Short mmCIF file of C-alpha atoms in Angstrom, two decimals:
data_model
loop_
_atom_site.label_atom_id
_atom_site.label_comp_id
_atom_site.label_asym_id
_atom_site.label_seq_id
_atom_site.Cartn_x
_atom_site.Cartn_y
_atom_site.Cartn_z
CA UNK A 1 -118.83 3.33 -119.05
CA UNK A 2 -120.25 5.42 -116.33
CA UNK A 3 -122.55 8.89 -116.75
CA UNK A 4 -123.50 11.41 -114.60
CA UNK A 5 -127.49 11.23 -114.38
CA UNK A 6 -129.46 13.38 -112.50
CA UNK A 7 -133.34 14.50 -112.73
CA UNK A 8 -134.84 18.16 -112.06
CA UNK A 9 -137.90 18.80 -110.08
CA UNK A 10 -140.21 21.20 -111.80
CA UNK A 11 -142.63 22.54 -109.32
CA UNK A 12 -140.03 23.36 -106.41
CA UNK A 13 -136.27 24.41 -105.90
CA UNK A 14 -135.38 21.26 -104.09
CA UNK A 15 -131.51 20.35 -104.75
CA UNK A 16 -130.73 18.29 -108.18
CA UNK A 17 -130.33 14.40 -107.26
CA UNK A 18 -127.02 12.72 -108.99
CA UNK A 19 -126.29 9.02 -109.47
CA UNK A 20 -124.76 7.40 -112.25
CA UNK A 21 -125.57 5.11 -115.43
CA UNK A 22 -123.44 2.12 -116.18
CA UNK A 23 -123.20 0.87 -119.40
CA UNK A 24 -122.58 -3.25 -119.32
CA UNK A 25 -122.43 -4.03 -122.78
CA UNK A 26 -124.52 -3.62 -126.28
CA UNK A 27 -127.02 -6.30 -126.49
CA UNK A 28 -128.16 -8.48 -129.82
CA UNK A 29 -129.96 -5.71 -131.03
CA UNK A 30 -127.57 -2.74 -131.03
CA UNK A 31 -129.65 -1.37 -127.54
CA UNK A 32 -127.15 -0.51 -124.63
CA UNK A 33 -127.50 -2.44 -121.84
CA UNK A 34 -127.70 0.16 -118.45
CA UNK A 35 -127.67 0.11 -114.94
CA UNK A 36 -128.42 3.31 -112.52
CA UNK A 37 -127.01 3.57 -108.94
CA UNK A 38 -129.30 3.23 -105.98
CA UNK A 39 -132.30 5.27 -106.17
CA UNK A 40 -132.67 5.77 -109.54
CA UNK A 41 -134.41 3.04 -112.32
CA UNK A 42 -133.60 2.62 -115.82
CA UNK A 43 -137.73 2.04 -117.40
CA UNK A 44 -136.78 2.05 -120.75
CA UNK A 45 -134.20 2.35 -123.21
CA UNK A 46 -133.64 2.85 -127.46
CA UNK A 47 -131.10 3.59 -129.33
CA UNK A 48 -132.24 7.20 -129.25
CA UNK A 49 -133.78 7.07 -125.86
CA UNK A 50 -133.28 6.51 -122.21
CA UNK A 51 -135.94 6.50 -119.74
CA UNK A 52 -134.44 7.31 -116.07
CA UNK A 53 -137.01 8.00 -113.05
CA UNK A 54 -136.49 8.55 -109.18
CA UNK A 55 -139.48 7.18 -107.42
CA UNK A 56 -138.18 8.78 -104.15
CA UNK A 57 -139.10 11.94 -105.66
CA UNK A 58 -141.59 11.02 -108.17
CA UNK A 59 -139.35 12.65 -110.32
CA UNK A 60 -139.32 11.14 -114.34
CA UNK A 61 -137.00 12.23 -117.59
CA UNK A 62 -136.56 10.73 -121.22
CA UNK A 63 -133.50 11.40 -122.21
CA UNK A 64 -133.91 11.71 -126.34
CA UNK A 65 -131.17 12.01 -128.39
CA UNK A 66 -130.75 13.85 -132.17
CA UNK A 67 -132.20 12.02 -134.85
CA UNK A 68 -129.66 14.13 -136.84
CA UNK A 69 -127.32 16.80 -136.97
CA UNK A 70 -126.76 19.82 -139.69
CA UNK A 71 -123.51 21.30 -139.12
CA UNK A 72 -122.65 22.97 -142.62
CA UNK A 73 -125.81 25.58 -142.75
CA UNK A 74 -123.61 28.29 -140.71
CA UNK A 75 -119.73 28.49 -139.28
CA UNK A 76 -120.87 30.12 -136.06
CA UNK A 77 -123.66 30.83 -133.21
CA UNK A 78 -126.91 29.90 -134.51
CA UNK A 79 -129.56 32.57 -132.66
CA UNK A 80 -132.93 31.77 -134.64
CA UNK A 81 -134.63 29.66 -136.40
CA UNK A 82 -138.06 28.74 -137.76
CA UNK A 83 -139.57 25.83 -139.82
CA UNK A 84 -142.34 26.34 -143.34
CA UNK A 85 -145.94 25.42 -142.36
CA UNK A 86 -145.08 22.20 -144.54
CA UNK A 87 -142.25 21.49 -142.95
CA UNK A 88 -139.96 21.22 -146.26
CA UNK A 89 -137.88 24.86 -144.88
CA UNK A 90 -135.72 25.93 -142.50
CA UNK A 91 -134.71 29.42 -142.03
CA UNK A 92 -131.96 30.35 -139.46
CA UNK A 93 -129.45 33.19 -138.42
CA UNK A 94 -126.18 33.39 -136.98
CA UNK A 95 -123.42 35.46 -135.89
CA UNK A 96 -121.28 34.63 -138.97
CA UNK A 97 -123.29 37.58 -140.58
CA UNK A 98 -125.72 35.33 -142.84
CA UNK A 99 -129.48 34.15 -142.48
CA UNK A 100 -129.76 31.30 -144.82
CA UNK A 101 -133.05 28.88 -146.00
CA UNK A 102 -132.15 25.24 -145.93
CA UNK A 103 -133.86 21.55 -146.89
CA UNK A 104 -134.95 20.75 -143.33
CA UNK A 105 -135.03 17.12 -144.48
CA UNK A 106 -130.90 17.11 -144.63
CA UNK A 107 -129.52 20.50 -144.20
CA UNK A 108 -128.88 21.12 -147.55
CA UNK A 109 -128.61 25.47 -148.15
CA UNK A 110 -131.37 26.84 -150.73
CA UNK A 111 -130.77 30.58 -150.77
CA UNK A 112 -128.93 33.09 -148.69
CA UNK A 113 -130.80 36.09 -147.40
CA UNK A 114 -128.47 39.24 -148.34
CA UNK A 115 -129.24 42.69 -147.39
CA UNK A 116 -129.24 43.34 -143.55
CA UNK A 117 -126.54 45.73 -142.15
CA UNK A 118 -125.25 43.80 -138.99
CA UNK A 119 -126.46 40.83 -137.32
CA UNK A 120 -129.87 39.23 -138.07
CA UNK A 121 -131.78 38.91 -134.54
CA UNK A 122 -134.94 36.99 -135.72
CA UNK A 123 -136.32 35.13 -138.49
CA UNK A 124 -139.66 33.02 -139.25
CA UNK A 125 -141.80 32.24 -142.14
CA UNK A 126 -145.00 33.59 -143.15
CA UNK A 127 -147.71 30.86 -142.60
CA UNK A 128 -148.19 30.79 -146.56
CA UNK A 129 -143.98 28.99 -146.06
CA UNK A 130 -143.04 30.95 -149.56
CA UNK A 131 -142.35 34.22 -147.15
CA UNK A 132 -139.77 35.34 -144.15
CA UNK A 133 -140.03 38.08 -142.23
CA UNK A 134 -136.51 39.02 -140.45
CA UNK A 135 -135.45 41.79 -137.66
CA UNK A 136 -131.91 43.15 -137.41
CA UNK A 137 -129.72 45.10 -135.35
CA UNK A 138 -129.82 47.47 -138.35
CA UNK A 139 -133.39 48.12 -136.91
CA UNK A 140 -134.97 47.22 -140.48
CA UNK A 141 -137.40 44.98 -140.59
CA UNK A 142 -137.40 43.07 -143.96
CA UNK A 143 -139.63 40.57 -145.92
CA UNK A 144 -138.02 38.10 -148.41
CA UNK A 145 -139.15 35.49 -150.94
CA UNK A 146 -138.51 31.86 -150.33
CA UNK A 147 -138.42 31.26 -153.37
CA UNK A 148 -135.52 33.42 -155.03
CA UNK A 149 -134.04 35.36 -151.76
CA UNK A 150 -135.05 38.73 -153.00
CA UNK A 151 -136.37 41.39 -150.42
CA UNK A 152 -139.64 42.61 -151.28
CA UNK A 153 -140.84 44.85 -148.43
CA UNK A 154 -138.00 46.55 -145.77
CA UNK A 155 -139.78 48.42 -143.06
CA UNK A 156 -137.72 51.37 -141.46
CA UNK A 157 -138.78 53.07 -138.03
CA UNK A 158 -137.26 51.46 -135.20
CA UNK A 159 -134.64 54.08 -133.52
CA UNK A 160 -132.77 50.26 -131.67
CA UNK A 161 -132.38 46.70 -132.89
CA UNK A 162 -135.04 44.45 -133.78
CA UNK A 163 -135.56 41.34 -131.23
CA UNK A 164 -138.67 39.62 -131.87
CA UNK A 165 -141.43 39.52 -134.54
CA UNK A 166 -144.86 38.27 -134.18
CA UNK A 167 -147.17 37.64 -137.50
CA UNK A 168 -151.09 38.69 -137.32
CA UNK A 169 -153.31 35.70 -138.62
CA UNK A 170 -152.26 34.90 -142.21
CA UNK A 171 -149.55 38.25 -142.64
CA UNK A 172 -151.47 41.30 -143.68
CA UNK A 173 -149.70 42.68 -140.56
CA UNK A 174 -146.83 41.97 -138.53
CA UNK A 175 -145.66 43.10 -134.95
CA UNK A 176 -142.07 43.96 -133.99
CA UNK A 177 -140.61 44.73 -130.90
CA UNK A 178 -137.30 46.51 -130.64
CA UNK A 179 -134.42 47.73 -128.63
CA UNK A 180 -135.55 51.42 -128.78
CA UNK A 181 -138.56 49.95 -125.93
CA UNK A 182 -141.32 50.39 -128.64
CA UNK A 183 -143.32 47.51 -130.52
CA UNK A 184 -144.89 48.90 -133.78
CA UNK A 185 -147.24 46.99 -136.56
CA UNK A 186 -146.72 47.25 -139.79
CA UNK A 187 -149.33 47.07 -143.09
CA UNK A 188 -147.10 44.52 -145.10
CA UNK A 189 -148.92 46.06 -148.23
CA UNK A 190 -148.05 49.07 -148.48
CA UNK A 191 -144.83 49.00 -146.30
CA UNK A 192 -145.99 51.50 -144.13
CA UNK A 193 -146.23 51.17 -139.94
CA UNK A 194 -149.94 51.15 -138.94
CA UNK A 195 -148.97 52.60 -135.24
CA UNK A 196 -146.48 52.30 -131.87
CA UNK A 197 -148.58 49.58 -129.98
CA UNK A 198 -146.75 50.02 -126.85
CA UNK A 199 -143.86 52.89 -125.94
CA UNK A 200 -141.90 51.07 -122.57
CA UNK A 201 -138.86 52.45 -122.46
CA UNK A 202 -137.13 49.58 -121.89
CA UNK A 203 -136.02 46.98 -124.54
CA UNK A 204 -138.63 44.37 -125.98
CA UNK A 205 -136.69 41.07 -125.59
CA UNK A 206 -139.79 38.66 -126.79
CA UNK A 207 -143.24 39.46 -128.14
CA UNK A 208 -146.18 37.13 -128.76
CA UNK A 209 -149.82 37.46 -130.87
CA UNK A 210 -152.94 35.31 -129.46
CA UNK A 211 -156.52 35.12 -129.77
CA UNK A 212 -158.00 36.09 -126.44
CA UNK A 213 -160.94 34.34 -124.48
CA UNK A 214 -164.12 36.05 -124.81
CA UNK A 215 -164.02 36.55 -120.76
CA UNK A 216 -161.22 39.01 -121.27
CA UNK A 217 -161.33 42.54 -121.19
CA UNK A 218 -159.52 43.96 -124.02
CA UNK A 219 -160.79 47.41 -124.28
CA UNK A 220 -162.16 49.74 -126.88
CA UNK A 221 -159.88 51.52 -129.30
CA UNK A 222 -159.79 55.47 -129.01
CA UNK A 223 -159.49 55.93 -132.75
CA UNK A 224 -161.47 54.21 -135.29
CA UNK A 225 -158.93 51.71 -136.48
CA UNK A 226 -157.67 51.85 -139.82
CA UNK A 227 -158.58 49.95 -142.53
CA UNK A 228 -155.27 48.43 -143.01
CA UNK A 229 -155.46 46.75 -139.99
CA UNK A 230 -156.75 43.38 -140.58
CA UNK A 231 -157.05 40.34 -138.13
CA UNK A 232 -156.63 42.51 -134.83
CA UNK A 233 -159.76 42.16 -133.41
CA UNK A 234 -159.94 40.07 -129.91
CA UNK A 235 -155.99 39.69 -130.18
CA UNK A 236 -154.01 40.07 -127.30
CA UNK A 237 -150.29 41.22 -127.32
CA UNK A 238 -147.79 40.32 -125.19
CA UNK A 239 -144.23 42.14 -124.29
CA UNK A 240 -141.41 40.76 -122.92
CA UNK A 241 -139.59 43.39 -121.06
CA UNK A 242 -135.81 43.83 -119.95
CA UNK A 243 -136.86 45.67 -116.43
CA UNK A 244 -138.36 42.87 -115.09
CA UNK A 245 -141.99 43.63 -116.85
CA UNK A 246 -144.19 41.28 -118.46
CA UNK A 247 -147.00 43.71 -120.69
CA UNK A 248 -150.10 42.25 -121.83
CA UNK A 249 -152.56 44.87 -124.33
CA UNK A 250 -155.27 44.62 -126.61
CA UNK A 251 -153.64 44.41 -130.10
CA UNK A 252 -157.03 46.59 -131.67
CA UNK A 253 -157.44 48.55 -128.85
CA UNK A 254 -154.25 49.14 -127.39
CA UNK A 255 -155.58 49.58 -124.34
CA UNK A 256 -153.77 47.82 -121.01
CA UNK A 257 -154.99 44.60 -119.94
CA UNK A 258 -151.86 44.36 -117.19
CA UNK A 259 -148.54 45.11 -115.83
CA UNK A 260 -146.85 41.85 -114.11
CA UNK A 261 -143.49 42.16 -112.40
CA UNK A 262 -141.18 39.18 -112.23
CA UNK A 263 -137.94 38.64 -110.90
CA UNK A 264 -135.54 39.47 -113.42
CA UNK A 265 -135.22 40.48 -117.17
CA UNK A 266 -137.98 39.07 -119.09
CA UNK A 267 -136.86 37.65 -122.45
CA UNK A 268 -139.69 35.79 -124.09
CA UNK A 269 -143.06 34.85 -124.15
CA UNK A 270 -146.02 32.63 -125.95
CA UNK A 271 -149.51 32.17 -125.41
CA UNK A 272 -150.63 28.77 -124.54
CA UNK A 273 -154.36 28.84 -124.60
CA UNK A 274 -157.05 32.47 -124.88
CA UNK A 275 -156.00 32.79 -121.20
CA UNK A 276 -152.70 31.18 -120.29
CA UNK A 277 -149.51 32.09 -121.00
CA UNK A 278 -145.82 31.24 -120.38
CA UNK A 279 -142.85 34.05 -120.31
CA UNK A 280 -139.05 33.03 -119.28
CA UNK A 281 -136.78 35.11 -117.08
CA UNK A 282 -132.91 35.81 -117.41
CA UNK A 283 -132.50 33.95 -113.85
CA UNK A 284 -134.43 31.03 -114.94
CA UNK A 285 -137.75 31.36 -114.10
CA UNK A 286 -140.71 30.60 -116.17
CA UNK A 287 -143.58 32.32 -115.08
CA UNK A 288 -147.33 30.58 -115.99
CA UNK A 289 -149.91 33.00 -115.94
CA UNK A 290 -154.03 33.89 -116.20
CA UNK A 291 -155.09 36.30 -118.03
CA UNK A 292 -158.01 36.74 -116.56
CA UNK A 293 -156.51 36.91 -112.35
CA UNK A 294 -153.00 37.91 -113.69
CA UNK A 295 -151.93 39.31 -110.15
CA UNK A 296 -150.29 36.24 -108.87
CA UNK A 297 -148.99 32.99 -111.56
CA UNK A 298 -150.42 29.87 -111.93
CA UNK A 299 -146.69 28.31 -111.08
CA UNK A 300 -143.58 29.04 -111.56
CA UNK A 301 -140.78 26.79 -112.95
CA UNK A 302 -137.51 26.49 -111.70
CA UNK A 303 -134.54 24.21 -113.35
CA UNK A 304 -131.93 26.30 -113.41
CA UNK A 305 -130.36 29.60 -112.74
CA UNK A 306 -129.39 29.76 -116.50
CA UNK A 307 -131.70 32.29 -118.29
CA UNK A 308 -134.74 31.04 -120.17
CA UNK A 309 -134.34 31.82 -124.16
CA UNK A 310 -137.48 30.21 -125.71
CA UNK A 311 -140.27 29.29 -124.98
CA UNK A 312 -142.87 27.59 -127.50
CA UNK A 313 -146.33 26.00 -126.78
CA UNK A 314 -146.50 22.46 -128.12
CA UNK A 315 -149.52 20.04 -128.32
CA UNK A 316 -151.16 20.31 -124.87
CA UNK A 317 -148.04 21.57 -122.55
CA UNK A 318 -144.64 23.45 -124.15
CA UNK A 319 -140.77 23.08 -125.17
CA UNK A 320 -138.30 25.36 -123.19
CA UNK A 321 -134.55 26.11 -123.78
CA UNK A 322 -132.31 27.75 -121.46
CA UNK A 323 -128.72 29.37 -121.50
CA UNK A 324 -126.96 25.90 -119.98
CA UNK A 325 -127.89 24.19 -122.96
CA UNK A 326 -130.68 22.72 -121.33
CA UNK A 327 -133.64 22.23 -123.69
CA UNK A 328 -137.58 20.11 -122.57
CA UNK A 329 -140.68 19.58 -123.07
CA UNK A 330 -143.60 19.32 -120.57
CA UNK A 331 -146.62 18.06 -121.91
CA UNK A 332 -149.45 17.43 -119.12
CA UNK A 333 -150.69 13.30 -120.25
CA UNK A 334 -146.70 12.49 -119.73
CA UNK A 335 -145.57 11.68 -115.97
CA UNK A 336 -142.34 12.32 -117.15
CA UNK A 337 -140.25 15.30 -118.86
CA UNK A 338 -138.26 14.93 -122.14
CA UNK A 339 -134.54 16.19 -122.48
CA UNK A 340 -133.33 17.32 -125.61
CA UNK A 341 -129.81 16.21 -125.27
CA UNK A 342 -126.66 17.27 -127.52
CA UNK A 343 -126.09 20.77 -126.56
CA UNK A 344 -123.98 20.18 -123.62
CA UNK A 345 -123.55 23.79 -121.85
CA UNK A 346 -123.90 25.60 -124.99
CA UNK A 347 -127.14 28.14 -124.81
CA UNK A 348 -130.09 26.65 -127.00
CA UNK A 349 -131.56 29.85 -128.35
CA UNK A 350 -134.27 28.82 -129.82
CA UNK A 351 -136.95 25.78 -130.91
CA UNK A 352 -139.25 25.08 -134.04
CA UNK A 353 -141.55 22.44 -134.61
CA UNK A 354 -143.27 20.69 -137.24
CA UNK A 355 -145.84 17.82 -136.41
CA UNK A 356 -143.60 15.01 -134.77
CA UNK A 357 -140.27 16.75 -135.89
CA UNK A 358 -138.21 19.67 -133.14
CA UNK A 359 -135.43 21.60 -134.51
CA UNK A 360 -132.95 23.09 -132.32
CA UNK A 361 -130.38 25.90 -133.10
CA UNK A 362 -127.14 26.41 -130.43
CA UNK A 363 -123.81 28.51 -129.60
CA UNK A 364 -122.19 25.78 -131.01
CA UNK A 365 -123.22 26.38 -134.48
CA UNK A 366 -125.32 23.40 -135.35
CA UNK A 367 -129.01 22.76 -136.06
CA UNK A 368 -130.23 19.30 -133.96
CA UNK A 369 -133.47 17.80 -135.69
CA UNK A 370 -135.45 15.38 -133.03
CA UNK A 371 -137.95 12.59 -133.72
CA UNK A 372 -140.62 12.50 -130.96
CA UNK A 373 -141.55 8.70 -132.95
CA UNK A 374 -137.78 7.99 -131.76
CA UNK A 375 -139.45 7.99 -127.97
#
């Protein structure tokens, strides 16, 4: 049996490399037994893994298979998903209308979410894992118990779709970003918005919450803030933009901290450290940046001109997914990068981890559950 193989380079936009794998047989203990064509190696291989490197190019991939697959949680596009703090939940929301919460052991559907006009954009769970907080093209904003599916708290203000939600420390507040260009946040006692953060005039694709370095400049709020704000302090916030704009503010203070201009639509974002951060573009780029000398980025990576949908820090590097169905980690001990395979072409929209466990949700309607102990 022969596969295509062929690694990425991450720094530069030097042309992919193909060979092929050749599968000779299963050995004694149900491993396949591979071959690559000239130039590439085979290091290792499991029965959930496959280790292929290029020395030519000091170029490395682990090729890491499902550990499972959950295929009756929705009938269509899956577009979000998020995992409970303890790892025993799922939430997720598709185009077939519903946002359901599901064992995340085996799939198996808890409760159904009921009460959004339209399609769900986001979902995640409070850090307490009894909570959700969803955003929907019905520009509501909505809170829901884990624990019987009822909505406790809607939050109506948004003039466009919700795209992205961000939770402040444990959930007194929450951040939204929306369609209509503005990001608001919201006392989640008293149902009430607490202020318009930002006003861009552009749609907010991705936004992200994080604790900034005490070298950075966040600014001093012009109105004594109110007392409903809580956990705000030394926060910065981070806006994904559609024109091409990546926004970084002081969450308190709402004062600027910069304006960075990338190459295309920018449609998310995360914080890796209290200074550097990662935010994907629709043409595949995904910008690193510093906080502190923002002007020019750290690096940029470049796979593929397929837009970049996630992005999520993990351990000391991060997981990406783009719009090919492409979907990899980077961590900076490893030498080499680890594929998520299964998706095919189909977009991976987005990624959720808990300890050695990734979750994947795709266009094709299924939820993909990895074991980094299967590498």
């Amino acid at each position: 049996m022969l596969v295509p193989c062929f690694l990425y380079s991450l720094q530069n936009r030097k042309p992919s490399l193909y060979g092929s794998l050749t599968c000779q047989g299963i050995g004694l203990d149900g491993i396949p037994e591979v071959t690559a064509s000239e130039g590439f190696i085979v290091n290792e291989i499991s029965k959930k893994s496959i280790h292929i490197s290029c020395p030519k190019e000091s170029a490395s991939s682990k090729f890491l298979a499902p550990y499972t697959t959950f295929s009756r949680i929705h009938t269509k596009s899956i577009t979000c998903l998020d995992i409970s703090s303890g790892g025993g939940l799922g939430v997720s929301s598709s185009t077939d209308g519903t946002m359901k919460i599901w064992q995340a052991s085996n799939g198996e559907l808890r409760r159904v979410l009921e009460g959004h006009v339209f399609d769900v954009n986001c979902c995640r769970f409070f850090p307490s894992g009894l909570v959700v907080l969803s955003g929907g093209m019905d520009a509501q904003l909505k809170i829901w118990s884990a624990e019987d599916a009822s909505c406790v708290v809607t939050f109506k203000g948004h003039k466009g779709g919700i795209l992205d939600t961000a939770i402040v420390d444990r959930g007194r507040n929450v951040v939204s970003g929306s369609r209509d260009g503005t990001a608001r946040l919201w006392d989640c006692g008293r149902s009430a918005c607490l202020g318009v953060l930002a006003d861009c005039g552009s749609s907010i694709n991705g936004v992200a919450v994080g604790a900034a370095d005490n070298s950075i400049n966040l600014g001093s709020p012009e109105q004594m803030p109110s007392e409903r704000e809580v956990g705000t302090e030394a926060k910065m916030l981070l806006l994904a933009r559609e024109d091409k704009k990546l926004q970084c503010l002081g969450l308190q203070s709402r004062q600027p901290v910069f304006l960075f201009i990338g190459s295309d639509a920018f449609n998310c974002c995360t914080f890796l450290s209290g200074f550097l951060l990662l935010a994907g573009t629709q043409d595949g780029n995904i910008y690193q940046l510093d906080v502190r000398s923002p002007g020019a980025p750290v690096q940029v990576i470049h796979r593929s001109g397929a837009p970049v949908l996630s992005l999520l820090s993990f351990r000391d590097g991060f997981i990406a997914s783009q719009g090919d169905g492409s979907c990899f980690i980077v961590q900076q001990d490893l030498d080499y990068v680890t594929e998520l395979t299964g998706a095919d072409c189909d977009p991976v929209y987005k990624v959720a981890t808990w300890e050695k466990q990734i979750y994947t949700c795709c266009r094709d309607g299924l939820v993909r559950r990895y074991q980094l102990s299967d590498l």
